Amino acid sequence: MLGSIIVGAIIGMLAGAITKKSDSMGCLANIIAGLIGSFVGQSLFGYWGPSLAGMALIPSIAGAVIVIAVVSFFLD
């Protein structure tokens, strides 16, 4: 579980950097975006590519980008 949280934080941080929202996101928001984004990305794109802690990295990052874009659309 700790590994999933750490990988989720890294995924959220990468997705925040891609969407240029990393300045406004804190550590907890990175973790939440990474974990939810991992679920969304793997549901939409499947489980392909390298994986860490049970999360396929490429679909997870793509899902986190989608989650951050949708949330920032409604909050900004």
Short mmCIF file of N, CA and C in Angstrom, two decimals:
data_model
loop_
_atom_site.label_atom_id
_atom_site.label_comp_id
_atom_site.label_asym_id
_atom_site.label_seq_id
_atom_site.Cartn_x
_atom_site.Cartn_y
_atom_site.Cartn_z
N MET A 1 0.83 -1.20 0.00
CA MET A 1 0.00 0.00 0.00
C MET A 1 0.87 1.26 0.00
N LEU A 2 1.94 1.24 0.76
CA LEU A 2 2.85 2.38 0.79
C LEU A 2 3.49 2.58 -0.58
N GLY A 3 3.81 1.47 -1.25
CA GLY A 3 4.38 1.56 -2.59
C GLY A 3 3.40 2.19 -3.57
N SER A 4 2.12 1.86 -3.44
CA SER A 4 1.10 2.45 -4.31
C SER A 4 0.98 3.95 -4.08
N ILE A 5 1.08 4.37 -2.83
CA ILE A 5 1.00 5.80 -2.51
C ILE A 5 2.19 6.55 -3.09
N ILE A 6 3.37 5.97 -2.98
CA ILE A 6 4.57 6.62 -3.51
C ILE A 6 4.51 6.70 -5.03
N VAL A 7 4.13 5.60 -5.69
CA VAL A 7 4.02 5.61 -7.15
C VAL A 7 2.90 6.55 -7.58
N GLY A 8 1.80 6.59 -6.85
CA GLY A 8 0.72 7.54 -7.14
C GLY A 8 1.18 8.98 -7.05
N ALA A 9 2.02 9.28 -6.07
CA ALA A 9 2.56 10.64 -5.94
C ALA A 9 3.46 10.99 -7.12
N ILE A 10 4.26 10.05 -7.56
CA ILE A 10 5.14 10.29 -8.71
C ILE A 10 4.31 10.48 -9.98
N ILE A 11 3.30 9.64 -10.17
CA ILE A 11 2.42 9.77 -11.34
C ILE A 11 1.71 11.12 -11.32
N GLY A 12 1.20 11.51 -10.16
CA GLY A 12 0.53 12.81 -10.04
C GLY A 12 1.47 13.97 -10.29
N MET A 13 2.71 13.84 -9.84
CA MET A 13 3.70 14.90 -10.06
C MET A 13 4.03 15.03 -11.54
N LEU A 14 4.20 13.90 -12.22
CA LEU A 14 4.48 13.93 -13.66
C LEU A 14 3.30 14.49 -14.44
N ALA A 15 2.10 14.09 -14.07
CA ALA A 15 0.91 14.61 -14.76
C ALA A 15 0.73 16.10 -14.50
N GLY A 16 1.05 16.56 -13.30
CA GLY A 16 0.99 17.99 -12.99
C GLY A 16 2.00 18.78 -13.80
N ALA A 17 3.17 18.18 -14.02
CA ALA A 17 4.19 18.86 -14.83
C ALA A 17 3.77 18.91 -16.29
N ILE A 18 3.11 17.86 -16.77
CA ILE A 18 2.66 17.85 -18.16
C ILE A 18 1.57 18.89 -18.39
N THR A 19 0.66 19.01 -17.44
CA THR A 19 -0.45 19.96 -17.58
C THR A 19 -0.11 21.36 -17.09
N LYS A 20 1.09 21.56 -16.61
CA LYS A 20 1.55 22.85 -16.07
C LYS A 20 0.76 23.30 -14.85
N LYS A 21 0.24 22.33 -14.09
CA LYS A 21 -0.52 22.62 -12.87
C LYS A 21 0.24 22.21 -11.62
N SER A 22 1.51 21.90 -11.75
CA SER A 22 2.27 21.39 -10.62
C SER A 22 2.49 22.44 -9.54
N ASP A 23 2.47 23.73 -9.90
CA ASP A 23 2.67 24.77 -8.90
C ASP A 23 1.49 24.88 -7.95
N SER A 24 0.28 24.65 -8.46
CA SER A 24 -0.90 24.81 -7.62
C SER A 24 -1.29 23.54 -6.89
N MET A 25 -0.61 22.42 -7.16
CA MET A 25 -0.95 21.15 -6.53
C MET A 25 0.03 20.85 -5.40
N GLY A 26 -0.49 20.40 -4.31
CA GLY A 26 0.34 19.98 -3.20
C GLY A 26 0.63 18.49 -3.27
N CYS A 27 1.28 17.98 -2.25
CA CYS A 27 1.66 16.58 -2.21
C CYS A 27 0.43 15.68 -2.14
N LEU A 28 -0.54 16.04 -1.32
CA LEU A 28 -1.75 15.23 -1.20
C LEU A 28 -2.54 15.23 -2.51
N ALA A 29 -2.61 16.37 -3.18
CA ALA A 29 -3.30 16.43 -4.47
C ALA A 29 -2.58 15.59 -5.52
N ASN A 30 -1.26 15.55 -5.48
CA ASN A 30 -0.50 14.69 -6.40
C ASN A 30 -0.82 13.23 -6.16
N ILE A 31 -0.89 12.82 -4.91
CA ILE A 31 -1.19 11.43 -4.58
C ILE A 31 -2.59 11.06 -5.05
N ILE A 32 -3.56 11.93 -4.76
CA ILE A 32 -4.94 11.65 -5.15
C ILE A 32 -5.08 11.62 -6.67
N ALA A 33 -4.47 12.59 -7.36
CA ALA A 33 -4.53 12.61 -8.82
C ALA A 33 -3.85 11.38 -9.40
N GLY A 34 -2.76 10.96 -8.82
CA GLY A 34 -2.05 9.78 -9.31
C GLY A 34 -2.84 8.50 -9.12
N LEU A 35 -3.46 8.34 -7.96
CA LEU A 35 -4.23 7.12 -7.69
C LEU A 35 -5.51 7.07 -8.50
N ILE A 36 -6.25 8.17 -8.55
CA ILE A 36 -7.48 8.20 -9.34
C ILE A 36 -7.14 8.13 -10.82
N GLY A 37 -6.10 8.84 -11.23
CA GLY A 37 -5.66 8.81 -12.61
C GLY A 37 -5.20 7.42 -13.04
N SER A 38 -4.59 6.70 -12.14
CA SER A 38 -4.17 5.34 -12.44
C SER A 38 -5.39 4.46 -12.72
N PHE A 39 -6.40 4.60 -11.89
CA PHE A 39 -7.63 3.83 -12.10
C PHE A 39 -8.30 4.19 -13.42
N VAL A 40 -8.42 5.50 -13.69
CA VAL A 40 -9.06 5.96 -14.92
C VAL A 40 -8.25 5.52 -16.14
N GLY A 41 -6.95 5.73 -16.11
CA GLY A 41 -6.10 5.39 -17.24
C GLY A 41 -6.09 3.91 -17.56
N GLN A 42 -6.03 3.07 -16.53
CA GLN A 42 -6.02 1.65 -16.77
C GLN A 42 -7.40 1.15 -17.20
N SER A 43 -8.44 1.82 -16.78
CA SER A 43 -9.78 1.45 -17.24
C SER A 43 -9.98 1.81 -18.70
N LEU A 44 -9.45 2.97 -19.11
CA LEU A 44 -9.63 3.41 -20.49
C LEU A 44 -8.64 2.76 -21.46
N PHE A 45 -7.38 2.67 -21.04
CA PHE A 45 -6.31 2.27 -21.96
C PHE A 45 -5.76 0.87 -21.72
N GLY A 46 -6.11 0.23 -20.64
CA GLY A 46 -5.64 -1.12 -20.35
C GLY A 46 -4.35 -1.13 -19.53
N TYR A 47 -3.79 -2.32 -19.40
CA TYR A 47 -2.61 -2.54 -18.56
C TYR A 47 -1.39 -2.85 -19.41
N TRP A 48 -0.93 -1.92 -20.21
CA TRP A 48 0.23 -2.15 -21.05
C TRP A 48 1.38 -1.26 -20.60
N GLY A 49 2.56 -1.59 -21.00
CA GLY A 49 3.74 -0.81 -20.65
C GLY A 49 4.31 -1.25 -19.32
N PRO A 50 5.36 -0.59 -18.90
CA PRO A 50 6.00 -0.96 -17.62
C PRO A 50 5.07 -0.68 -16.46
N SER A 51 5.20 -1.48 -15.40
CA SER A 51 4.34 -1.28 -14.24
C SER A 51 5.17 -1.25 -12.97
N LEU A 52 4.66 -0.52 -12.01
CA LEU A 52 5.28 -0.39 -10.69
C LEU A 52 4.15 -0.44 -9.67
N ALA A 53 4.30 -1.25 -8.65
CA ALA A 53 3.32 -1.37 -7.57
C ALA A 53 1.93 -1.69 -8.11
N GLY A 54 1.86 -2.48 -9.17
CA GLY A 54 0.58 -2.88 -9.73
C GLY A 54 -0.07 -1.84 -10.62
N MET A 55 0.63 -0.77 -10.95
CA MET A 55 0.08 0.28 -11.81
C MET A 55 0.89 0.36 -13.09
N ALA A 56 0.20 0.23 -14.22
CA ALA A 56 0.86 0.42 -15.52
C ALA A 56 1.14 1.91 -15.67
N LEU A 57 2.39 2.26 -15.87
CA LEU A 57 2.81 3.65 -15.77
C LEU A 57 2.27 4.55 -16.88
N ILE A 58 2.35 4.13 -18.12
CA ILE A 58 1.94 5.01 -19.23
C ILE A 58 0.43 5.28 -19.20
N PRO A 59 -0.42 4.24 -19.08
CA PRO A 59 -1.86 4.55 -18.97
C PRO A 59 -2.20 5.33 -17.71
N SER A 60 -1.47 5.10 -16.63
CA SER A 60 -1.73 5.82 -15.38
C SER A 60 -1.42 7.30 -15.52
N ILE A 61 -0.31 7.63 -16.16
CA ILE A 61 0.04 9.04 -16.36
C ILE A 61 -0.97 9.70 -17.28
N ALA A 62 -1.39 9.00 -18.34
CA ALA A 62 -2.40 9.55 -19.24
C ALA A 62 -3.73 9.77 -18.50
N GLY A 63 -4.10 8.84 -17.65
CA GLY A 63 -5.33 9.00 -16.86
C GLY A 63 -5.23 10.14 -15.87
N ALA A 64 -4.07 10.31 -15.26
CA ALA A 64 -3.89 11.41 -14.31
C ALA A 64 -3.94 12.76 -15.02
N VAL A 65 -3.41 12.83 -16.25
CA VAL A 65 -3.51 14.06 -17.03
C VAL A 65 -4.97 14.37 -17.31
N ILE A 66 -5.75 13.36 -17.65
CA ILE A 66 -7.18 13.56 -17.89
C ILE A 66 -7.88 14.04 -16.63
N VAL A 67 -7.58 13.42 -15.49
CA VAL A 67 -8.22 13.81 -14.22
C VAL A 67 -7.86 15.25 -13.87
N ILE A 68 -6.60 15.62 -13.99
CA ILE A 68 -6.18 16.99 -13.66
C ILE A 68 -6.83 17.99 -14.61
N ALA A 69 -6.91 17.66 -15.90
CA ALA A 69 -7.54 18.57 -16.87
C ALA A 69 -9.02 18.77 -16.56
N VAL A 70 -9.71 17.71 -16.22
CA VAL A 70 -11.15 17.82 -15.91
C VAL A 70 -11.37 18.61 -14.63
N VAL A 71 -10.59 18.31 -13.60
CA VAL A 71 -10.74 19.03 -12.33
C VAL A 71 -10.39 20.50 -12.48
N SER A 72 -9.31 20.80 -13.21
CA SER A 72 -8.93 22.20 -13.38
C SER A 72 -9.92 22.95 -14.26
N PHE A 73 -10.61 22.24 -15.16
CA PHE A 73 -11.65 22.88 -15.97
C PHE A 73 -12.80 23.37 -15.09
N PHE A 74 -13.17 22.55 -14.09
CA PHE A 74 -14.27 22.94 -13.21
C PHE A 74 -13.88 23.90 -12.10
N LEU A 75 -12.61 23.88 -11.69
CA LEU A 75 -12.19 24.72 -10.57
C LEU A 75 -11.59 26.06 -11.01
N ASP A 76 -11.09 26.15 -12.22
CA ASP A 76 -10.47 27.42 -12.68
C ASP A 76 -11.41 28.26 -13.46
#
